[in-house]
Short mmCIF file of the C-alpha atoms (twelve columns), coordinates in Angstrom:
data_MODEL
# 
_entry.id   MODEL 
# 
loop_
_atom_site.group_PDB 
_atom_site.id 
_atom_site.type_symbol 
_atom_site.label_atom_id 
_atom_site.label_alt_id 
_atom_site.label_comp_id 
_atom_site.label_asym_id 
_atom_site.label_seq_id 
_atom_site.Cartn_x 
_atom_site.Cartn_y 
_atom_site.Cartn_z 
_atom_site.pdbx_PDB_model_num 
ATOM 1   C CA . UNK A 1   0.000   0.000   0.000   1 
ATOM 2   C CA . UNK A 2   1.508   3.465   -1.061  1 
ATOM 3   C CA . UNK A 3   0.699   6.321   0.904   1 
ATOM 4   C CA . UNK A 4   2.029   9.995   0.403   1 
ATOM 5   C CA . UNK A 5   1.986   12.532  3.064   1 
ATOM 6   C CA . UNK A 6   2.211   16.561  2.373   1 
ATOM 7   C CA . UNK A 7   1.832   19.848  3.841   1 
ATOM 8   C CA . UNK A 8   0.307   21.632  0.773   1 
ATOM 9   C CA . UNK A 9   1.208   25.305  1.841   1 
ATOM 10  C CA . UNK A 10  -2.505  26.025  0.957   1 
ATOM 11  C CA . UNK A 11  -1.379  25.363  -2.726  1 
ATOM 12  C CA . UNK A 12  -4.976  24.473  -4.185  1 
ATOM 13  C CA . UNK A 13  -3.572  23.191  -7.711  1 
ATOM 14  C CA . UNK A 14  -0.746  21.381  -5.717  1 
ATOM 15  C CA . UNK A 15  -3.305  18.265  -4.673  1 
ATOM 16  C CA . UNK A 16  -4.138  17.364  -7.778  1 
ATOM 17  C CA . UNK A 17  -0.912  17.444  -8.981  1 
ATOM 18  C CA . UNK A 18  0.285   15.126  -6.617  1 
ATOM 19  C CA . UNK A 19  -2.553  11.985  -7.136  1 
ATOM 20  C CA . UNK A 20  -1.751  12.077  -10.795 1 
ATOM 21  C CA . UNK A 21  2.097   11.818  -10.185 1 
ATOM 22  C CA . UNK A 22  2.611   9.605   -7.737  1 
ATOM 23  C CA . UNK A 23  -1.255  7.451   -7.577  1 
ATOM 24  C CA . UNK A 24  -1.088  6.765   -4.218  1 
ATOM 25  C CA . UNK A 25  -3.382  4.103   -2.565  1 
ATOM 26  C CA . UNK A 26  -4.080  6.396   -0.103  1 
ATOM 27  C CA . UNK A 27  -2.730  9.894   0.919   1 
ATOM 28  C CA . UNK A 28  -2.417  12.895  3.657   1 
ATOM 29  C CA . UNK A 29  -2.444  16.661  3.422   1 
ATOM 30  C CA . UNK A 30  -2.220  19.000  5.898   1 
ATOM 31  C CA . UNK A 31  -2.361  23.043  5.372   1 
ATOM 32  C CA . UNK A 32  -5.558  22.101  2.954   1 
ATOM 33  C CA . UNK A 33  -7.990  25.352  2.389   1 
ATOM 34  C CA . UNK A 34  -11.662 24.901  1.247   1 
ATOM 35  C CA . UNK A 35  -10.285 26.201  -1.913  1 
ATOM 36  C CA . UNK A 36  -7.737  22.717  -2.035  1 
ATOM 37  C CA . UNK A 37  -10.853 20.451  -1.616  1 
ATOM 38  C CA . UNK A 38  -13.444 22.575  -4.107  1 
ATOM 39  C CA . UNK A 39  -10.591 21.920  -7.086  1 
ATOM 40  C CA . UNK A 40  -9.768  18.043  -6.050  1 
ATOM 41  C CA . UNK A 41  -13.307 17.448  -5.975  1 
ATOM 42  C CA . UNK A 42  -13.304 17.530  -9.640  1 
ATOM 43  C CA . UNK A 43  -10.530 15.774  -10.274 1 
ATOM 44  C CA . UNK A 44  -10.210 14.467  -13.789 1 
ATOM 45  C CA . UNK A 45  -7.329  12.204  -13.125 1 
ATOM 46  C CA . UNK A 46  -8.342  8.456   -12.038 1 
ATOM 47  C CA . UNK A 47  -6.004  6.062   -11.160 1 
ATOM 48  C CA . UNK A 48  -6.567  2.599   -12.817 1 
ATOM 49  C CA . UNK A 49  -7.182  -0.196  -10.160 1 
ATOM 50  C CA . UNK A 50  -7.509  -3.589  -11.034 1 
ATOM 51  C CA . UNK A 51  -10.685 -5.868  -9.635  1 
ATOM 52  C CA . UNK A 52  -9.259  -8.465  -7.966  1 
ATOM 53  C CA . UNK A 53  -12.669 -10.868 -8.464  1 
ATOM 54  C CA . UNK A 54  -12.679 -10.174 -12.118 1 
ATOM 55  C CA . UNK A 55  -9.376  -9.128  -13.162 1 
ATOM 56  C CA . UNK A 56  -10.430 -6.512  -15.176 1 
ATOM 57  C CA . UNK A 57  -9.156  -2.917  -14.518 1 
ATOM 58  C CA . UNK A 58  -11.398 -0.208  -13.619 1 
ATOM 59  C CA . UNK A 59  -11.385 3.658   -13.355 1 
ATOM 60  C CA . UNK A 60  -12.067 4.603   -10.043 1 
ATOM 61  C CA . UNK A 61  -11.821 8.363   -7.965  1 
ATOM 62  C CA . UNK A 62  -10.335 8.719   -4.945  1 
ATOM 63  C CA . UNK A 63  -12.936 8.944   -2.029  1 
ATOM 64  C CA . UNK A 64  -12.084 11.567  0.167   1 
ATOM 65  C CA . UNK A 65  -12.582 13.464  3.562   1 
ATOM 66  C CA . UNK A 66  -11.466 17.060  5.103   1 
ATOM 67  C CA . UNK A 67  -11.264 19.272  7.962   1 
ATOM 68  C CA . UNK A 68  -10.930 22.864  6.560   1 
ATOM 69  C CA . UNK A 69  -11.306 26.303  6.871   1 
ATOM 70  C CA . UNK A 70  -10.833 29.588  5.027   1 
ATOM 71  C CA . UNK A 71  -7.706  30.135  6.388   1 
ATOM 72  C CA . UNK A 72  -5.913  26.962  5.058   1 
ATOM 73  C CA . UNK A 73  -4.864  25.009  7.894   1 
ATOM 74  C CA . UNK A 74  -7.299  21.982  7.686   1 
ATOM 75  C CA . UNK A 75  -6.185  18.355  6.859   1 
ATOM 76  C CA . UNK A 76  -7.479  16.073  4.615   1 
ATOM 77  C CA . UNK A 77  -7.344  12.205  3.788   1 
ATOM 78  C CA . UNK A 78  -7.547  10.346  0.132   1 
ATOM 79  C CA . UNK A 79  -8.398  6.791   -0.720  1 
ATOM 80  C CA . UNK A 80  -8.928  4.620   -3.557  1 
ATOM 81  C CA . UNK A 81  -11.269 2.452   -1.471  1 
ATOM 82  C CA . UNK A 82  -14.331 3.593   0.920   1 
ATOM 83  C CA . UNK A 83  -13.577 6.092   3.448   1 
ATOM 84  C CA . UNK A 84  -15.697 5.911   7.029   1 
ATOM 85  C CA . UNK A 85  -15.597 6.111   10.735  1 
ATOM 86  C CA . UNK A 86  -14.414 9.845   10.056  1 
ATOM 87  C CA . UNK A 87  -13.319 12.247  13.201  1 
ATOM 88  C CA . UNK A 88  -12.741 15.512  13.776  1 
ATOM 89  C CA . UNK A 89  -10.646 16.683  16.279  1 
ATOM 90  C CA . UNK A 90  -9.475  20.636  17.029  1 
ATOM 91  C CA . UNK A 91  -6.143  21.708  18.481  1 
ATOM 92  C CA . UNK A 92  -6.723  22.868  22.230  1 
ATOM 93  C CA . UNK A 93  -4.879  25.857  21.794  1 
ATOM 94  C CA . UNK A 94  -5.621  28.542  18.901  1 
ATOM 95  C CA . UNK A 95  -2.514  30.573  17.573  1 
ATOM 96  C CA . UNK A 96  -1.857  33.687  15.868  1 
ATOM 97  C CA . UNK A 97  -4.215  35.420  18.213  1 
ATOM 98  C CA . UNK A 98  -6.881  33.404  18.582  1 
ATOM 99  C CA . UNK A 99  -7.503  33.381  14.614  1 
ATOM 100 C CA . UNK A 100 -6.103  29.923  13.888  1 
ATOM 101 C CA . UNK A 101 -6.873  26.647  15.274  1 
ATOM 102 C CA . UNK A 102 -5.609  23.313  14.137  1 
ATOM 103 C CA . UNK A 103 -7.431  20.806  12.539  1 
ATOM 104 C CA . UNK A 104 -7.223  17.317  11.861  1 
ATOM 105 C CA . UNK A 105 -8.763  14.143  10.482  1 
ATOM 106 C CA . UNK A 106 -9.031  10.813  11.635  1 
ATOM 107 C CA . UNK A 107 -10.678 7.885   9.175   1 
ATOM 108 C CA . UNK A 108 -10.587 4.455   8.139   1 
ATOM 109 C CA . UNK A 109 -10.062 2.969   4.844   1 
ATOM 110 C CA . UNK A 110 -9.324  -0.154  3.699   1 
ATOM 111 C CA . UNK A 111 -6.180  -1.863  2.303   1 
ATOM 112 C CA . UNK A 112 -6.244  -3.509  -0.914  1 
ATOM 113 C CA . UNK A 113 -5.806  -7.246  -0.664  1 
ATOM 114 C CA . UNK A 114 -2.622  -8.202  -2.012  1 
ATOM 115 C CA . UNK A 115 -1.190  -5.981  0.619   1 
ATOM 116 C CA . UNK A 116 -2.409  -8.421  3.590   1 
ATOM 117 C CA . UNK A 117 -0.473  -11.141 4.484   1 
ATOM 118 C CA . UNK A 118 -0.401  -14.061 7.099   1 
ATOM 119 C CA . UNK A 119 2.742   -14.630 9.274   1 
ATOM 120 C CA . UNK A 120 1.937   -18.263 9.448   1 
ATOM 121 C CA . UNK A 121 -1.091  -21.076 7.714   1 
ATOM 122 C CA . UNK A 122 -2.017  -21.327 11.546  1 
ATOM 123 C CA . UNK A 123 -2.643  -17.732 12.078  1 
ATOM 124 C CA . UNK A 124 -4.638  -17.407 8.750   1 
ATOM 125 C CA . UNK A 125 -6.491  -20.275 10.107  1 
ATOM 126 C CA . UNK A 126 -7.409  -18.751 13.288  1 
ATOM 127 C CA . UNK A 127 -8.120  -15.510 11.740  1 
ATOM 128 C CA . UNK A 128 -10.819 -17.228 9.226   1 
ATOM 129 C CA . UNK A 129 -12.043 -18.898 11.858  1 
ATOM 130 C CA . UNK A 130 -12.796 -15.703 13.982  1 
ATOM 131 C CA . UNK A 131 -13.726 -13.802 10.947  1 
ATOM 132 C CA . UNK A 132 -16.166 -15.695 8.945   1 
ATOM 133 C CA . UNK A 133 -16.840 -13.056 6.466   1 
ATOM 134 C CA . UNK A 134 -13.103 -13.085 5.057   1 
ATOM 135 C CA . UNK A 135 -9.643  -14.725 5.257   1 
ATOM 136 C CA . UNK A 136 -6.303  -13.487 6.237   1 
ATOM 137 C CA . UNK A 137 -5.359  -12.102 2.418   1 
ATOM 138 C CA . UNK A 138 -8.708  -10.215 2.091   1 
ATOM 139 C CA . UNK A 139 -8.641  -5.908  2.221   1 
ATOM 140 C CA . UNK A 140 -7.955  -5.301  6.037   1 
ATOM 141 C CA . UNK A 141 -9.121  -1.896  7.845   1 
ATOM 142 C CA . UNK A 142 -6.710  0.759   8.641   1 
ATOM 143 C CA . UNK A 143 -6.947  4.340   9.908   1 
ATOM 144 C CA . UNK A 144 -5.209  6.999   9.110   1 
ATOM 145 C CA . UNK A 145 -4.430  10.592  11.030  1 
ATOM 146 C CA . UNK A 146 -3.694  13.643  8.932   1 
ATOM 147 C CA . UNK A 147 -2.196  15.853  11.442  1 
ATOM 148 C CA . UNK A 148 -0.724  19.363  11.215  1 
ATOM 149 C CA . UNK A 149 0.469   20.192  14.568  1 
ATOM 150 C CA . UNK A 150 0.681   23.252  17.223  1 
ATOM 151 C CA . UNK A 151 3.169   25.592  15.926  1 
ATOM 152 C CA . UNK A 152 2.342   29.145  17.992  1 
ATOM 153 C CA . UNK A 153 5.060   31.461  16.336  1 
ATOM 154 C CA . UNK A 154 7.281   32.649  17.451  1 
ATOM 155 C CA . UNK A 155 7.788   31.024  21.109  1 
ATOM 156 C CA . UNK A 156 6.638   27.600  19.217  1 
ATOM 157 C CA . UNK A 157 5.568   26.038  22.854  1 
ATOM 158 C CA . UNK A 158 6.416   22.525  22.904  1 
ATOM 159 C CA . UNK A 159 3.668   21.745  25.615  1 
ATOM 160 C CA . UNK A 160 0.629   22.897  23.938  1 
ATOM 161 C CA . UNK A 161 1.979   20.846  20.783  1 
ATOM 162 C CA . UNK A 162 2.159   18.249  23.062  1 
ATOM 163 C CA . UNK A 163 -1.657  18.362  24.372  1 
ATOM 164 C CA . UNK A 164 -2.701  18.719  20.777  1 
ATOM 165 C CA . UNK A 165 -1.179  14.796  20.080  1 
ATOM 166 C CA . UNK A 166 -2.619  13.688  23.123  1 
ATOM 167 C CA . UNK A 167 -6.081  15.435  22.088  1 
ATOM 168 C CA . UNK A 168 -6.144  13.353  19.042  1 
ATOM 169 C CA . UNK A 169 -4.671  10.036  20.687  1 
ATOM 170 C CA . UNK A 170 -7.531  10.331  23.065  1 
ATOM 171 C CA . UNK A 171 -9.967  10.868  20.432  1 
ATOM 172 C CA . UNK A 172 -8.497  7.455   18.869  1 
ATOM 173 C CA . UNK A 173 -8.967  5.343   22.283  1 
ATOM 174 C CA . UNK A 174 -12.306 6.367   22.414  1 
ATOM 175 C CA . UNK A 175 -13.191 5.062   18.905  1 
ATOM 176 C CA . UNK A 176 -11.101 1.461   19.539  1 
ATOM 177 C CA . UNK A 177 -12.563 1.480   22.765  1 
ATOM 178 C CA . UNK A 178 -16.535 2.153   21.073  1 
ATOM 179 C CA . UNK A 179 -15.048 -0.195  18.428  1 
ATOM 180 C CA . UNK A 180 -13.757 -2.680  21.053  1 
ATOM 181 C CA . UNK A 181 -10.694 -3.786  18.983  1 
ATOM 182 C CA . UNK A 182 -7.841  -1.737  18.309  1 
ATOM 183 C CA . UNK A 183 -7.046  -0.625  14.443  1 
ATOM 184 C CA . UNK A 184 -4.037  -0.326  12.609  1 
ATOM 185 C CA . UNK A 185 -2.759  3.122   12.119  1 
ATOM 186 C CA . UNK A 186 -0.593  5.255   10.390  1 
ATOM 187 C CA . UNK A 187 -0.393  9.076   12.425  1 
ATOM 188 C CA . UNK A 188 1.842   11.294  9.751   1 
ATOM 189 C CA . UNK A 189 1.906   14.837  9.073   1 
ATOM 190 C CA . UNK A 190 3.790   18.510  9.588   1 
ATOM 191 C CA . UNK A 191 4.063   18.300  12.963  1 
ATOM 192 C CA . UNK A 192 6.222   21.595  13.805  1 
ATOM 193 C CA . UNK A 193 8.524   19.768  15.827  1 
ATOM 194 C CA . UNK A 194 10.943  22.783  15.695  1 
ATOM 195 C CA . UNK A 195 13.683  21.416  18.460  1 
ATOM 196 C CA . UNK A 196 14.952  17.820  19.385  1 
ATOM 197 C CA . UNK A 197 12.771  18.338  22.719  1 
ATOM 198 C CA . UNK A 198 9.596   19.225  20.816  1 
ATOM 199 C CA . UNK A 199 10.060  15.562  18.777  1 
ATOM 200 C CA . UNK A 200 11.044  13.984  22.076  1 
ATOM 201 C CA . UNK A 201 8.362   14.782  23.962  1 
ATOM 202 C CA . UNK A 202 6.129   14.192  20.625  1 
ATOM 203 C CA . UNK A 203 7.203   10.713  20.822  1 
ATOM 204 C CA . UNK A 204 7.140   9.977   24.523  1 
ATOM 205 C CA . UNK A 205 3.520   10.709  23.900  1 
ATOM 206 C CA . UNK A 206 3.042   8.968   20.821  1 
ATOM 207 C CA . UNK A 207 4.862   5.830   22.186  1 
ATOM 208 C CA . UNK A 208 2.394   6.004   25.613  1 
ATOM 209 C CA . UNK A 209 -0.224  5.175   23.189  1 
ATOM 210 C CA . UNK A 210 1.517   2.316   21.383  1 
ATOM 211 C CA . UNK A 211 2.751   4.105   18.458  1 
ATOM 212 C CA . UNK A 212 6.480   3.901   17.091  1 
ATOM 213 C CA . UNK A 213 8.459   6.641   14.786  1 
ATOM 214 C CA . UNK A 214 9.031   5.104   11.358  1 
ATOM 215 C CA . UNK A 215 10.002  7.994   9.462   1 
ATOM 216 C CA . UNK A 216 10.882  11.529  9.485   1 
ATOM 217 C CA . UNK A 217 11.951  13.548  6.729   1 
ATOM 218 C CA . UNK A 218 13.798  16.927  6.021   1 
ATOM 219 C CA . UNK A 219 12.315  20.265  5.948   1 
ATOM 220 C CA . UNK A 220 14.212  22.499  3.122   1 
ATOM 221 C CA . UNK A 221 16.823  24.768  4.687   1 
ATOM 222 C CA . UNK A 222 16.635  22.515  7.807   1 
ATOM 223 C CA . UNK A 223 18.688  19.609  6.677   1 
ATOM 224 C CA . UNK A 224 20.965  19.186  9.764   1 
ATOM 225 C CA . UNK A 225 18.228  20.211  12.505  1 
ATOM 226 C CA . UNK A 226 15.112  18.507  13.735  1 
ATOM 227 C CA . UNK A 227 12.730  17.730  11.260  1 
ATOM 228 C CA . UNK A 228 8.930   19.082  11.035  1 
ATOM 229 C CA . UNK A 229 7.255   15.768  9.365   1 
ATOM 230 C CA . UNK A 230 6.952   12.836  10.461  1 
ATOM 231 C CA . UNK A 231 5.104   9.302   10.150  1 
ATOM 232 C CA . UNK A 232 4.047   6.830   13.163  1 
ATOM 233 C CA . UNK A 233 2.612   3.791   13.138  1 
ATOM 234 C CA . UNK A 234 0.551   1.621   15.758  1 
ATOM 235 C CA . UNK A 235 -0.259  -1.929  14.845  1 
ATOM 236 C CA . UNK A 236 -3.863  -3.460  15.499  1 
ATOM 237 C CA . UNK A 237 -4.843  -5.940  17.677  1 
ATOM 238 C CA . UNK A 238 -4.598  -8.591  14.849  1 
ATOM 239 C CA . UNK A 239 -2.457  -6.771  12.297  1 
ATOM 240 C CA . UNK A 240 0.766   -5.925  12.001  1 
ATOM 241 C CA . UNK A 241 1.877   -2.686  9.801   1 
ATOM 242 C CA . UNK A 242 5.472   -3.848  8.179   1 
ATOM 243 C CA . UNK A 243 7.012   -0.809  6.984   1 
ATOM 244 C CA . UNK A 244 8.634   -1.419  3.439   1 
ATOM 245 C CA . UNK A 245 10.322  1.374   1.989   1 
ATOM 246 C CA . UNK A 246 10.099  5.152   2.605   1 
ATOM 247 C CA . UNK A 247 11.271  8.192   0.581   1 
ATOM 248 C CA . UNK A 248 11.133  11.980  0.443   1 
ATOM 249 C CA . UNK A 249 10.709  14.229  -2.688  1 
ATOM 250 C CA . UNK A 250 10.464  17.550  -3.641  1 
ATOM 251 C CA . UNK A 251 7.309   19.701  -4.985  1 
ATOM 252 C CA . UNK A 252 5.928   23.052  -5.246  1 
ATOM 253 C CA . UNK A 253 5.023   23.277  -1.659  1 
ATOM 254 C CA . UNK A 254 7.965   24.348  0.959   1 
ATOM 255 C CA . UNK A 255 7.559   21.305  2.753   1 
ATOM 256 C CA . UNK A 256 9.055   18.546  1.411   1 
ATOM 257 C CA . UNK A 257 6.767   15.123  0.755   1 
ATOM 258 C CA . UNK A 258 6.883   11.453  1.710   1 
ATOM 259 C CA . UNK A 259 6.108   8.122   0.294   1 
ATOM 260 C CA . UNK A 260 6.160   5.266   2.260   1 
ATOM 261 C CA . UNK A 261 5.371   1.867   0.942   1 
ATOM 262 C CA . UNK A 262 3.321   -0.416  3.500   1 
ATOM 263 C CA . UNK A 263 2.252   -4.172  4.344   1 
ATOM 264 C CA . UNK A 264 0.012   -5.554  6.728   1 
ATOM 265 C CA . UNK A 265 0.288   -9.249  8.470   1 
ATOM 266 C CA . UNK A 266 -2.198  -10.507 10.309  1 
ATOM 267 C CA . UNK A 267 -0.233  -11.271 14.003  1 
ATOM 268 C CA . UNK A 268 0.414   -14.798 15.015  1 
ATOM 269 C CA . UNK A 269 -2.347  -16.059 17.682  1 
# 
């Protein structure tokens, strides 16, 4: 499963752009206006998808879901396949003086099949047996987090970025706990992490919730400081996200973006 990550800089042709290029399976943007969302909604670009029951191949637009505002500093998430259990969840603090506040997305999609894998007969056994409906190798749920974090120029106060993670972690454990299973997710976005203390006390939080760094990439002009964007995952109660490859690139935004290339196994009983 590809997935790309990007803060847009409120670039409204930039989204676009970036589906055709790159065709993601699934992607995040953060710093997305309404204007972003109006000119992706018509999207003339479709990625070709093949249909695993036929084996035919298939147009098909990316479903979609956003948190925005006039300003430009929503989030939104992209998927080839259904979008649902959507969340919304507001930074506790506002910034800029009381004009700006945060916001970010939380939904589940699902992964296509050849992407799910069993890490033994046995457990794919087990797991058909418990889920009569479908087999270890069919399209698995995952949930995604677009997140643009806390910045508060110029003082950039690590705590309140801080209590806006935990704000959206606790939104999480109320939806695996309503759920009663816990999903896998990916939690990846600009999240202004502007000194090695603000990412360490980022991921002291993040890692109180179960969730591990897997990559961070360079923000331009920042090369040998902390970096702003980053990617965590948390693995499910039955799956297992396997981190494959990840990569940076370069667009039109001043944030670089990130592809990373995921699997997930269904865990051993």
């Amino acid at each position: 499963m590809k997935i790309l990550i990007q803060n847009l800089q409120k670039r409204a042709d930039l989204l676009p752009a970036l589906l055709e290029k790159y065709e993601p399976d699934a992607a995040l943007f953060q710093e997305v206006s309404l204007g972003n969302t109006d000119s992706s909604s018509s999207l003339s670009t479709l990625r070709k998808v093949a249909n695993t029951r036929t084996g035919a191949r298939s147009s098909t637009k990316y479903d979609s879901v956003s948190f925005t505002s006039k300003r430009g500093y929503g989030t939104a998430i992209y998927s080839l396949l259904a979008i649902s259990n959507v969340h919304k969840v507001l930074s506790p603090y506002s910034e800029f003086g009381g004009f700006i506040v945060k916001k970010t997305i939380i939904a589940t999609t699902l992964t296509a099949p050849d992407t799910v894998s069993s890490s033994s007969a046995q457990t794919e056994a087990a797991h058909a047996a418990s889920h009569p409906q479908g087999t270890a190798n069919d399209a698995q749920e995952i949930r995604f987090v677009s997140f643009h974090g806390y910045n508060g120029q110029p003082f950039c106060n690590s705590q309140k970025l801080v209590s806006h993670v935990v704000a959206v972690l606790q939104a999480m454990d109320k939806d695996d706990e309503k759920l009663g299973y816990c999903l896998p997710t990916i939690f990846a976005g600009d999240f202004n992490t502007w000194s090695a203390d603000h990412f360490e006390q980022v991921c002291d939080a993040m890692d109180d919730h179960g969730f591990r760094s897997v990559y961070s990439w360079p923000y331009p002009g920042r090369q040998d400081q902390t970096p702003l964007d980053h990617a965590f995952a948390r693995d499910g109660d039955e799956q297992r996200i396997d981190v494959v490859h990840c990569e940076h690139f370069a667009s039109d935004s001043d944030h670089l973006g990130a592809l990373m290339e995921i699997s997930l196994t269904v865990a051993a009983a």
